[in-house]
Amino acid sequence: QSSDFANANFPVDQEGRTLHLGCKRGEVANRILSVGSMDRALMIADQLQGAEPGAPLFQHLSGRGFLTITGLYQGTPVSIITTLMGMPNMDFVVREARAVVEGQMAVIRLGTCGALRPPAKLGSFMVASPGAVCVRRDPDAWTFDDGRPHYTVSAPVPADPQLVQLLVAACTEHGGADSVVQGLDATADSFYSSQGRTGGHFEDVNEAVIEQLMAAHPQLVSLEMETFHLLDLARCSRGGIKAAAFCIAAAERYSNRFISKEQIQLCERLGGAAALTALMQCPLTDAVGADGSTSS
Ligand code: R1P
């Protein structure tokens, strides 16, 4: 990867590679599956084929640790990209992929999450059908100590209804109807404080975070760290990006149980097939302007 970058507003190197993902035009498909870890990306990539019979998949691991894999799923070009963790990393993935892709895009996140209430249980596919809210720790609550809330919760941002419908159908097909739980997601800016995890080393003032969230949002089922930002960027993409997200319930926050390695790997394979199916089936238009906007 070249180290000479130009344009401080949106840095690209002499080959047109973006600064963090390290990808250029032609290397990323307009249907993207975003996953949190490299293990998950590589496992799901087993379901892709190369561009020509016998050809390897395109793979690029950037210096920042973002892995992009591009190939065909049942004949349709798709990319699997590791988002790593948290909203800033989702920002790099969505904005830098958008910069090197022509036409409208479909993006699905397959993550893991905490399940907040039954019927969601370990291994459930938690589809954020109504979208997501964002939970942020507000440092000003400590700075000013004036009684303001230590955690702020945004209004919900919706997912793309058509992509959600395709995703729910594909999850039902691959995992069975009992595996699917639809509900609102909450995306937190920490795995610990803003997800209500307690411990003695920090004064987090977060004992009531989950209870208050669930009371304010009866539809809330999942808690994780990226979905809201994907849906927020898609909402602001001038029609250029359709997005949806679902997560495997890796923990039951209501019972304190955690999923086994075997169960999560099975769910990742099935969920990967479901996400790739929905991405393949999503209708996209080519009529997207240079700024990513759709004319229709
Ligand atoms: C925390 O362990 C990570 O797991 C969840 C959270 O959103 C966070 O990124 O999702 P992923 O498994 O997709 O990374």
GROMACS .gro file of N, CA and C and ligand atoms in nm, residues 34-37 40 83-87 109-114 185-188 190-192 195 197 223-227 246-248 250 258 264 268, ligand 1:
model
  125
   34SER      N    1  -2.140  -0.636   0.626
   34SER     CA    2  -2.048  -0.583   0.727
   34SER      C    3  -2.051  -0.673   0.850
   35VAL      N    4  -1.935  -0.723   0.888
   35VAL     CA    5  -1.927  -0.811   1.006
   35VAL      C    6  -1.822  -0.757   1.102
   36GLY      N    7  -1.831  -0.795   1.230
   36GLY     CA    8  -1.744  -0.735   1.331
   36GLY      C    9  -1.602  -0.791   1.333
   37SER      N   10  -1.586  -0.919   1.296
   37SER     CA   11  -1.453  -0.979   1.316
   37SER      C   12  -1.401  -1.047   1.190
   40ARG      N   13  -1.527  -1.411   1.150
   40ARG     CA   14  -1.663  -1.418   1.092
   40ARG      C   15  -1.658  -1.393   0.942
   83THR      N   16  -1.599  -0.464   1.000
   83THR     CA   17  -1.625  -0.330   1.053
   83THR      C   18  -1.547  -0.308   1.183
   84LEU      N   19  -1.486  -0.417   1.233
   84LEU     CA   20  -1.423  -0.410   1.365
   84LEU      C   21  -1.531  -0.368   1.465
   85MET      N   22  -1.504  -0.277   1.556
   85MET     CA   23  -1.604  -0.248   1.659
   85MET      C   24  -1.628  -0.099   1.677
   86GLY      N   25  -1.753  -0.063   1.697
   86GLY     CA   26  -1.788   0.073   1.734
   86GLY      C   27  -1.827   0.161   1.616
   87MET      N   28  -1.894   0.270   1.650
   87MET     CA   29  -1.947   0.360   1.547
   87MET      C   30  -1.839   0.428   1.462
  109ARG      N   31  -2.555  -0.532   0.812
  109ARG     CA   32  -2.462  -0.569   0.921
  109ARG      C   33  -2.509  -0.699   0.984
  110LEU      N   34  -2.416  -0.794   0.998
  110LEU     CA   35  -2.439  -0.914   1.079
  110LEU      C   36  -2.344  -0.906   1.197
  111GLY      N   37  -2.400  -0.875   1.313
  111GLY     CA   38  -2.318  -0.859   1.433
  111GLY      C   39  -2.355  -0.957   1.540
  112THR      N   40  -2.305  -0.932   1.660
  112THR     CA   41  -2.352  -1.002   1.779
  112THR      C   42  -2.405  -0.895   1.874
  113CYS      N   43  -2.491  -0.937   1.965
  113CYS     CA   44  -2.552  -0.839   2.056
  113CYS      C   45  -2.592  -0.905   2.187
  114GLY      N   46  -2.632  -0.821   2.279
  114GLY     CA   47  -2.696  -0.870   2.400
  114GLY      C   48  -2.846  -0.870   2.377
  185ASP      N   49  -3.330  -0.187   1.804
  185ASP     CA   50  -3.193  -0.206   1.854
  185ASP      C   51  -3.148  -0.079   1.926
  186ALA      N   52  -3.062  -0.096   2.024
  186ALA     CA   53  -2.993   0.020   2.084
  186ALA      C   54  -2.843   0.003   2.059
  187THR      N   55  -2.784   0.104   1.998
  187THR     CA   56  -2.640   0.105   1.970
  187THR      C   57  -2.572   0.194   2.072
  188ALA      N   58  -2.477   0.137   2.146
  188ALA     CA   59  -2.413   0.211   2.255
  188ALA      C   60  -2.272   0.251   2.215
  190SER      N   61  -2.018   0.241   2.409
  190SER     CA   62  -1.921   0.162   2.486
  190SER      C   63  -1.977   0.022   2.505
  191PHE      N   64  -1.890  -0.076   2.517
  191PHE     CA   65  -1.935  -0.210   2.553
  191PHE      C   66  -1.973  -0.213   2.700
  192TYR      N   67  -1.914  -0.121   2.776
  192TYR     CA   68  -1.926  -0.125   2.922
  192TYR      C   69  -2.024  -0.020   2.974
  195GLN      N   70  -2.367   0.038   2.807
  195GLN     CA   71  -2.446  -0.085   2.798
  195GLN      C   72  -2.481  -0.136   2.937
  197ARG      N   73  -2.300  -0.215   3.196
  197ARG     CA   74  -2.216  -0.313   3.266
  197ARG      C   75  -2.147  -0.241   3.382
  223LEU      N   76  -2.888  -0.489   2.217
  223LEU     CA   77  -2.793  -0.386   2.256
  223LEU      C   78  -2.657  -0.423   2.196
  224GLU      N   79  -2.601  -0.332   2.116
  224GLU     CA   80  -2.471  -0.358   2.052
  224GLU      C   81  -2.405  -0.224   2.019
  225MET      N   82  -2.314  -0.219   1.919
  225MET     CA   83  -2.230  -0.099   1.907
  225MET      C   84  -2.217  -0.036   1.767
  226GLU      N   85  -2.290  -0.083   1.666
  226GLU     CA   86  -2.268  -0.027   1.530
  226GLU      C   87  -2.394   0.004   1.451
  227THR      N   88  -2.503  -0.070   1.475
  227THR     CA   89  -2.621  -0.064   1.386
  227THR      C   90  -2.673   0.077   1.365
  246PHE      N   91  -2.885  -0.702   1.149
  246PHE     CA   92  -2.931  -0.803   1.244
  246PHE      C   93  -2.811  -0.856   1.320
  247CYS      N   94  -2.840  -0.910   1.439
  247CYS     CA   95  -2.733  -0.958   1.525
  247CYS      C   96  -2.770  -1.093   1.583
  248ILE      N   97  -2.668  -1.173   1.607
  248ILE     CA   98  -2.686  -1.299   1.679
  248ILE      C   99  -2.684  -1.266   1.828
  250ALA      N  100  -2.565  -1.305   2.150
  250ALA     CA  101  -2.449  -1.375   2.206
  250ALA      C  102  -2.457  -1.381   2.359
  258PHE      N  103  -2.410  -1.665   2.845
  258PHE     CA  104  -2.332  -1.629   2.726
  258PHE      C  105  -2.327  -1.749   2.632
  264ILE      N  106  -2.220  -2.011   1.830
  264ILE     CA  107  -2.205  -1.885   1.757
  264ILE      C  108  -2.153  -1.911   1.616
  268GLU      N  109  -2.329  -1.791   1.282
  268GLU     CA  110  -2.259  -1.704   1.187
  268GLU      C  111  -2.271  -1.759   1.044
  297R1P     C1  112  -1.832  -0.614   2.130
  297R1P     O1  113  -1.788  -0.736   2.182
  297R1P     C2  114  -1.859  -0.619   1.983
  297R1P     O2  115  -1.953  -0.724   1.953
  297R1P     C3  116  -2.072  -0.672   1.896
  297R1P     C4  117  -2.071  -0.526   1.937
  297R1P     O3  118  -2.153  -0.447   1.856
  297R1P     C5  119  -1.925  -0.490   1.935
  297R1P     O4  120  -1.877  -0.456   1.809
  297R1P     O5  121  -2.082  -0.685   1.755
  297R1P     P1  122  -1.978  -0.761   1.657
  297R1P     O6  123  -1.975  -0.905   1.702
  297R1P     O7  124  -2.032  -0.745   1.521
  297R1P     O8  125  -1.844  -0.693   1.670
   0.00000   0.00000   0.00000
